[in-house]
mmCIF file of C-alpha atoms and ligand atoms in Angstrom:
data_model
loop_
_atom_site.group_PDB
_atom_site.id
_atom_site.type_symbol
_atom_site.label_atom_id
_atom_site.label_comp_id
_atom_site.label_asym_id
_atom_site.label_seq_id
_atom_site.Cartn_x
_atom_site.Cartn_y
_atom_site.Cartn_z
ATOM 1 C CA MET A 246 -0.167 0.049 0.240
ATOM 2 C CA GLN A 247 1.376 3.572 -0.496
ATOM 3 C CA LEU A 248 -0.181 5.126 2.349
ATOM 4 C CA GLU A 249 -0.995 3.043 5.005
ATOM 5 C CA ALA A 250 -2.293 4.131 8.887
ATOM 6 C CA THR A 251 -2.645 1.890 11.534
ATOM 7 C CA GLU A 252 -4.347 1.953 14.926
ATOM 8 C CA ILE A 253 -4.526 6.019 14.987
ATOM 9 C CA HIS A 254 -5.918 7.286 18.024
ATOM 10 C CA VAL A 255 -5.808 11.171 18.574
ATOM 11 C CA ASN A 256 -7.264 13.072 21.319
ATOM 12 C CA TYR A 257 -7.753 16.902 21.681
ATOM 13 C CA ASP A 258 -7.644 17.649 25.846
ATOM 14 C CA HIS A 259 -10.507 15.122 26.793
ATOM 15 C CA VAL A 260 -12.044 14.694 23.321
ATOM 16 C CA ARG A 261 -11.213 11.190 22.023
ATOM 17 C CA ALA A 262 -11.412 12.636 17.910
ATOM 18 C CA VAL A 263 -10.328 9.082 16.737
ATOM 19 C CA THR A 264 -9.983 5.738 18.320
ATOM 20 C CA GLY A 265 -7.877 3.266 16.442
ATOM 21 C CA VAL A 266 -8.510 3.907 12.986
ATOM 22 C CA SER A 267 -6.330 1.858 10.586
ATOM 23 C CA LEU A 268 -6.706 2.793 6.732
ATOM 24 C CA SER A 269 -4.990 2.475 3.598
ATOM 25 C CA VAL A 270 -4.627 3.711 0.046
ATOM 26 C CA GLY A 271 -3.313 1.775 -3.037
ATOM 27 C CA GLU A 272 -1.261 3.189 -5.497
ATOM 28 C CA GLY A 273 -3.571 4.626 -7.878
ATOM 29 C CA GLU A 274 -6.644 3.954 -5.927
ATOM 30 C CA THR A 275 -9.078 6.568 -5.004
ATOM 31 C CA VAL A 276 -10.550 5.865 -1.720
ATOM 32 C CA ALA A 277 -13.664 7.243 0.313
ATOM 33 C CA LEU A 278 -13.645 8.459 3.811
ATOM 34 C CA ILE A 279 -17.669 9.236 4.734
ATOM 35 C CA GLY A 280 -19.023 9.421 7.984
ATOM 36 C CA ALA A 281 -21.276 11.933 10.189
ATOM 37 C CA ASN A 282 -20.368 15.742 11.536
ATOM 38 C CA GLY A 283 -17.786 15.134 14.087
ATOM 39 C CA ALA A 284 -16.896 11.424 13.401
ATOM 40 C CA GLY A 285 -12.988 11.861 12.744
ATOM 41 C CA LYS A 286 -12.301 12.761 8.998
ATOM 42 C CA THR A 287 -10.718 15.610 9.067
ATOM 43 C CA THR A 288 -8.737 14.608 12.377
ATOM 44 C CA MET A 289 -7.218 11.943 10.460
ATOM 45 C CA LEU A 290 -6.593 13.989 7.334
ATOM 46 C CA ARG A 291 -4.385 16.232 9.535
ATOM 47 C CA ALA A 292 -2.706 12.993 11.220
ATOM 48 C CA ILE A 293 -1.553 12.178 7.661
ATOM 49 C CA THR A 294 -0.479 15.242 6.768
ATOM 50 C CA GLY A 295 1.673 16.147 10.214
ATOM 51 C CA LEU A 296 -0.747 18.680 11.792
ATOM 52 C CA THR A 297 -2.160 17.330 14.193
ATOM 53 C CA ARG A 298 0.138 13.958 15.741
ATOM 54 C CA PRO A 299 -1.493 10.848 16.716
ATOM 55 C CA ASP A 300 -1.058 9.993 20.304
ATOM 56 C CA SER A 301 -0.635 6.409 19.106
ATOM 57 C CA GLY A 302 -0.298 4.080 15.808
ATOM 58 C CA GLU A 303 1.334 4.763 13.332
ATOM 59 C CA ILE A 304 1.175 5.891 9.649
ATOM 60 C CA ARG A 305 3.821 4.958 6.409
ATOM 61 C CA TYR A 306 4.046 6.079 3.080
ATOM 62 C CA GLU A 307 6.012 4.297 0.834
ATOM 63 C CA GLY A 308 7.485 2.668 3.499
ATOM 64 C CA HIS A 309 8.828 6.085 4.935
ATOM 65 C CA ARG A 310 7.237 6.856 8.634
ATOM 66 C CA LEU A 311 4.628 10.254 7.828
ATOM 67 C CA ASP A 312 3.695 10.571 12.109
ATOM 68 C CA THR A 313 7.287 11.847 12.216
ATOM 69 C CA MET A 314 7.935 14.113 9.971
ATOM 70 C CA ALA A 315 7.958 17.568 9.444
ATOM 71 C CA PRO A 316 4.199 18.786 7.445
ATOM 72 C CA ASN A 317 6.716 20.649 4.997
ATOM 73 C CA ASP A 318 8.654 17.449 4.321
ATOM 74 C CA ILE A 319 5.009 15.576 3.545
ATOM 75 C CA VAL A 320 4.496 17.738 0.823
ATOM 76 C CA ARG A 321 7.512 17.460 -0.092
ATOM 77 C CA ALA A 322 6.811 13.501 -0.035
ATOM 78 C CA GLY A 323 4.215 13.876 -2.770
ATOM 79 C CA ILE A 324 1.161 14.513 -0.303
ATOM 80 C CA ALA A 325 -0.836 17.621 -0.861
ATOM 81 C CA MET A 326 -4.234 18.289 1.128
ATOM 82 C CA VAL A 327 -6.949 20.429 -0.087
ATOM 83 C CA PRO A 328 -8.805 21.608 3.354
ATOM 84 C CA GLU A 329 -11.936 22.267 4.549
ATOM 85 C CA GLY A 330 -13.251 25.331 3.525
ATOM 86 C CA ARG A 331 -11.749 26.022 0.308
ATOM 87 C CA ARG A 332 -9.644 29.251 1.138
ATOM 88 C CA VAL A 333 -8.094 30.880 -1.516
ATOM 89 C CA PHE A 334 -6.237 34.189 -1.329
ATOM 90 C CA PRO A 335 -9.075 36.934 -1.933
ATOM 91 C CA TYR A 336 -6.948 39.373 -3.877
ATOM 92 C CA MET A 337 -4.597 37.548 -5.756
ATOM 93 C CA SER A 338 -5.723 36.210 -9.151
ATOM 94 C CA VAL A 339 -6.254 32.921 -10.290
ATOM 95 C CA LYS A 340 -3.050 32.291 -11.978
ATOM 96 C CA ASP A 341 -0.896 33.365 -8.545
ATOM 97 C CA ASN A 342 -3.019 31.302 -6.573
ATOM 98 C CA LEU A 343 -2.329 28.340 -8.058
ATOM 99 C CA LEU A 344 1.576 29.289 -8.854
ATOM 100 C CA ILE A 345 1.988 29.329 -4.795
ATOM 101 C CA GLY A 346 0.830 25.202 -4.741
ATOM 102 C CA ALA A 347 4.385 24.899 -6.626
ATOM 103 C CA PHE A 348 6.369 26.906 -3.638
ATOM 104 C CA ALA A 349 8.617 24.262 -3.216
ATOM 105 C CA ARG A 350 9.529 23.116 -6.689
ATOM 106 C CA THR A 351 12.593 24.375 -8.779
ATOM 107 C CA ASP A 352 11.262 22.359 -11.815
ATOM 108 C CA LYS A 353 10.123 25.580 -13.754
ATOM 109 C CA ASN A 354 9.485 23.120 -17.028
ATOM 110 C CA GLY A 355 7.786 20.882 -14.967
ATOM 111 C CA VAL A 356 5.844 23.754 -13.435
ATOM 112 C CA ASN A 357 4.746 25.809 -16.832
ATOM 113 C CA ALA A 358 3.520 21.900 -17.681
ATOM 114 C CA THR A 359 1.200 21.259 -14.404
ATOM 115 C CA LEU A 360 -0.417 24.232 -14.968
ATOM 116 C CA GLU A 361 -1.427 23.619 -18.097
ATOM 117 C CA MET A 362 -2.555 20.400 -16.846
ATOM 118 C CA VAL A 363 -4.526 22.191 -14.629
ATOM 119 C CA LEU A 364 -6.100 24.257 -16.636
ATOM 120 C CA GLY A 365 -6.791 21.755 -19.043
ATOM 121 C CA ARG A 366 -8.654 19.799 -16.544
ATOM 122 C CA PHE A 367 -10.294 23.611 -15.026
ATOM 123 C CA PRO A 368 -11.088 25.631 -18.330
ATOM 124 C CA ARG A 369 -12.899 27.764 -15.564
ATOM 125 C CA LEU A 370 -10.207 28.963 -14.149
ATOM 126 C CA LYS A 371 -8.117 29.228 -17.764
ATOM 127 C CA GLU A 372 -11.318 31.940 -18.366
ATOM 128 C CA ARG A 373 -11.081 33.494 -15.199
ATOM 129 C CA TYR A 374 -6.988 33.746 -15.357
ATOM 130 C CA SER A 375 -6.775 36.881 -14.428
ATOM 131 C CA GLN A 376 -9.632 37.448 -11.769
ATOM 132 C CA ALA A 377 -9.168 38.094 -7.928
ATOM 133 C CA ALA A 378 -9.767 34.635 -6.555
ATOM 134 C CA GLY A 379 -12.174 35.846 -3.836
ATOM 135 C CA THR A 380 -14.875 37.135 -7.014
ATOM 136 C CA MET A 381 -15.543 33.859 -7.943
ATOM 137 C CA SER A 382 -18.506 31.147 -7.046
ATOM 138 C CA GLY A 383 -17.601 28.803 -4.363
ATOM 139 C CA GLY A 384 -17.432 25.889 -7.083
ATOM 140 C CA GLU A 385 -14.804 27.593 -9.124
ATOM 141 C CA GLN A 386 -12.840 28.256 -5.804
ATOM 142 C CA GLN A 387 -13.381 24.457 -4.974
ATOM 143 C CA MET A 388 -11.691 24.230 -8.391
ATOM 144 C CA LEU A 389 -9.407 26.285 -7.779
ATOM 145 C CA VAL A 390 -7.975 24.537 -4.019
ATOM 146 C CA ILE A 391 -7.857 21.820 -5.723
ATOM 147 C CA GLY A 392 -5.385 22.950 -9.135
ATOM 148 C CA ARG A 393 -3.451 24.402 -6.598
ATOM 149 C CA ALA A 394 -3.063 21.496 -4.505
ATOM 150 C CA LEU A 395 -2.330 19.649 -7.959
ATOM 151 C CA MET A 396 0.927 22.347 -8.986
ATOM 152 C CA ALA A 397 2.792 20.832 -5.808
ATOM 153 C CA LYS A 398 2.867 17.839 -8.400
ATOM 154 C CA PRO A 399 1.457 14.710 -5.104
ATOM 155 C CA LYS A 400 0.942 11.495 -5.687
ATOM 156 C CA LEU A 401 -1.231 11.561 -3.139
ATOM 157 C CA LEU A 402 -4.234 14.111 -3.416
ATOM 158 C CA LEU A 403 -6.298 14.592 0.404
ATOM 159 C CA LEU A 404 -9.192 15.942 -0.106
ATOM 160 C CA ASP A 405 -11.918 17.267 2.248
ATOM 161 C CA GLU A 406 -15.132 17.731 1.434
ATOM 162 C CA PRO A 407 -14.557 19.034 -1.773
ATOM 163 C CA SER A 408 -18.552 19.306 -2.375
ATOM 164 C CA LEU A 409 -19.806 20.837 0.771
ATOM 165 C CA GLY A 410 -21.375 24.299 0.204
ATOM 166 C CA ILE A 411 -21.559 23.708 -3.553
ATOM 167 C CA ALA A 412 -24.067 23.960 -6.540
ATOM 168 C CA PRO A 413 -25.368 20.242 -7.751
ATOM 169 C CA LYS A 414 -24.062 20.895 -11.234
ATOM 170 C CA LEU A 415 -20.409 21.745 -10.190
ATOM 171 C CA VAL A 416 -20.640 19.308 -7.793
ATOM 172 C CA GLN A 417 -21.157 16.587 -10.727
ATOM 173 C CA ASP A 418 -18.149 19.116 -12.541
ATOM 174 C CA ILE A 419 -15.564 18.209 -9.510
ATOM 175 C CA ALA A 420 -16.374 14.663 -9.217
ATOM 176 C CA ARG A 421 -15.939 13.833 -12.816
ATOM 177 C CA SER A 422 -12.286 15.790 -12.467
ATOM 178 C CA ILE A 423 -11.422 13.798 -9.538
ATOM 179 C CA VAL A 424 -11.856 10.762 -11.274
ATOM 180 C CA ALA A 425 -9.647 11.645 -14.899
ATOM 181 C CA ILE A 426 -6.948 13.249 -11.726
ATOM 182 C CA ASN A 427 -6.889 9.941 -10.314
ATOM 183 C CA ARG A 428 -7.416 8.013 -13.647
ATOM 184 C CA ASP A 429 -5.439 10.168 -16.201
ATOM 185 C CA GLU A 430 -2.737 11.969 -14.213
ATOM 186 C CA LYS A 431 -2.278 8.879 -11.737
ATOM 187 C CA VAL A 432 -3.143 10.680 -8.831
ATOM 188 C CA SER A 433 -3.834 8.283 -5.652
ATOM 189 C CA VAL A 434 -6.775 10.146 -4.028
ATOM 190 C CA LEU A 435 -8.635 10.313 -0.216
ATOM 191 C CA LEU A 436 -11.591 11.999 -0.823
ATOM 192 C CA VAL A 437 -13.682 12.953 2.740
ATOM 193 C CA GLU A 438 -17.156 13.547 2.176
ATOM 194 C CA GLN A 439 -20.449 13.680 3.865
ATOM 195 C CA ASN A 440 -22.081 13.254 0.127
ATOM 196 C CA SER A 441 -21.691 9.933 0.539
ATOM 197 C CA ARG A 442 -23.358 9.015 -2.396
ATOM 198 C CA MET A 443 -21.118 10.896 -4.485
ATOM 199 C CA ALA A 444 -18.021 9.776 -3.012
ATOM 200 C CA LEU A 445 -19.093 5.737 -3.066
ATOM 201 C CA ARG A 446 -19.679 6.470 -6.906
ATOM 202 C CA ILE A 447 -16.231 7.733 -7.577
ATOM 203 C CA SER A 448 -14.180 5.875 -5.271
ATOM 204 C CA HIS A 449 -12.322 1.857 -5.434
ATOM 205 C CA ARG A 450 -13.120 1.565 -1.912
ATOM 206 C CA ALA A 451 -14.235 3.368 1.471
ATOM 207 C CA TYR A 452 -14.223 3.420 4.969
ATOM 208 C CA ALA A 453 -17.435 4.944 6.964
ATOM 209 C CA LEU A 454 -16.217 6.522 10.161
ATOM 210 C CA ALA A 455 -18.906 6.747 13.575
ATOM 211 C CA THR A 456 -17.597 8.600 16.412
ATOM 212 C CA GLY A 457 -13.563 8.270 15.846
ATOM 213 C CA ALA A 458 -13.923 4.557 14.544
ATOM 214 C CA VAL A 459 -14.109 2.418 11.352
ATOM 215 C CA ALA A 460 -17.790 1.149 10.942
ATOM 216 C CA LEU A 461 -18.043 -0.572 7.536
ATOM 217 C CA GLU A 462 -15.146 -0.684 5.053
ATOM 218 C CA GLY A 463 -15.310 -2.693 1.628
ATOM 219 C CA ALA A 464 -15.161 -2.166 -1.929
ATOM 220 C CA SER A 465 -17.211 1.384 -2.962
ATOM 221 C CA LYS A 466 -19.809 -0.784 -5.361
ATOM 222 C CA GLU A 467 -20.573 -3.409 -2.462
ATOM 223 C CA LEU A 468 -21.172 -0.804 0.145
ATOM 224 C CA LEU A 469 -23.472 1.301 -1.958
ATOM 225 C CA GLN A 470 -25.796 -1.493 -2.517
ATOM 226 C CA ASP A 471 -25.018 -2.412 1.270
ATOM 227 C CA ASP A 472 -28.643 -2.024 3.327
ATOM 228 C CA ARG A 473 -26.666 -0.654 6.653
ATOM 229 C CA VAL A 474 -24.917 1.913 3.882
ATOM 230 C CA LYS A 475 -28.167 2.699 2.257
ATOM 231 C CA ARG A 476 -29.603 3.646 5.562
ATOM 232 C CA LEU A 477 -27.238 5.561 7.641
ATOM 233 C CA TYR A 478 -25.450 7.457 4.723
ATOM 234 C CA LEU A 479 -27.520 7.551 1.768
ATOM 235 C CA GLY A 480 -31.061 8.496 2.625
ATOM 236 C CA GLY A 481 -32.371 11.484 1.403
ATOM 237 C CA GLU A 482 -29.828 12.448 -0.745
ATOM 238 C CA LEU A 483 -29.506 13.354 -4.025
HETATM 239 N N1 ATP B 294 -8.876 21.270 17.891
HETATM 240 C C1 ATP B 294 -9.988 20.432 18.454
HETATM 241 N N2 ATP B 294 -10.053 20.388 19.895
HETATM 242 C C2 ATP B 294 -11.192 19.981 20.386
HETATM 243 N N3 ATP B 294 -11.752 19.358 19.782
HETATM 244 C C3 ATP B 294 -11.602 18.961 18.573
HETATM 245 C C4 ATP B 294 -10.736 19.945 17.899
HETATM 246 N N4 ATP B 294 -10.636 19.104 16.103
HETATM 247 C C5 ATP B 294 -11.737 18.149 16.380
HETATM 248 N N5 ATP B 294 -12.438 18.187 17.556
HETATM 249 C C6 ATP B 294 -13.060 17.258 17.901
HETATM 250 O O1 ATP B 294 -12.745 15.896 17.350
HETATM 251 C C7 ATP B 294 -14.111 15.700 17.040
HETATM 252 C C8 ATP B 294 -14.011 14.727 15.179
HETATM 253 O O2 ATP B 294 -13.597 15.850 14.734
HETATM 254 P P1 ATP B 294 -13.635 16.130 13.316
HETATM 255 O O3 ATP B 294 -12.951 17.584 12.548
HETATM 256 O O4 ATP B 294 -12.332 15.169 12.915
HETATM 257 O O5 ATP B 294 -14.747 15.955 12.770
HETATM 258 P P2 ATP B 294 -15.185 15.480 11.294
HETATM 259 O O6 ATP B 294 -15.698 13.937 11.010
HETATM 260 O O7 ATP B 294 -14.164 15.664 9.764
HETATM 261 O O8 ATP B 294 -16.339 16.345 10.976
HETATM 262 P P3 ATP B 294 -16.943 17.094 10.302
HETATM 263 O O9 ATP B 294 -17.995 16.624 9.144
HETATM 264 O O10 ATP B 294 -18.041 18.570 10.773
HETATM 265 O O11 ATP B 294 -16.234 17.938 9.613
HETATM 266 C C9 ATP B 294 -15.404 16.218 17.208
HETATM 267 O O12 ATP B 294 -16.175 15.644 18.354
HETATM 268 C C10 ATP B 294 -14.417 17.401 17.184
HETATM 269 O O13 ATP B 294 -15.556 18.272 18.073
HETATM 270 MG MG1 MG B 295 -14.553 17.705 8.494
#
């Protein structure tokens, strides 16, 4: 497995946020992490990117220990995260927002090639290239932060609720882009979503978290048909 987290525990003071979660992402896979508010999804992503240290457990990426590595070294090792809440630099142009994502790279030609790739994947960003990022719609800003993460040329992309608060039509566009990034750019994806149906449709495997622990896991196709999943995670959604 490219990424392997084993028996992760994370406490915030008195809150037991994650209690013994094990999960993995294989090279080339899209893996979904679903679950209700407060289930521990963001905490798992923060543990993987070094922003929150696990109290116990082990995280390995391509054979190296991540849980002792500094966050910027984790980025350099090929892991990029798009955090919750799509934070763009509002007064900077789309172009400059994208270029910030490449801050750790020294291969200028490679950066230009990645920029072309991102603009090809997200034509809206190309149309709005010189526009101030803060004036774009929520869905467009989400495309921008995904594009910015891709500018680091990651091998593994972590996405925290990319569909939250976005118009359904743009959710479909973003879902399609995630599939294309995984398939065509060979980037593995760990996708956190409360839109479980979308996440299960576009992922190979999935984990459902409930109050800090893995409640269900398996192939996404099978989970979509599972009665417990239908009842607990798919009720009432589009
Ligand atoms: N900095 C913090 N200090 C204290 N408790 C925290 C902190 N961050 C998260 N928690 C708690 O840890 C638990 C897990 O939170 P987390 O943000 O990982 O959930 P989540 O699954 O991402 O939820 P959501 O879908 O609402 O984003 C929650 O009970 C939350 O209140
Ligand atoms: Mg969260």
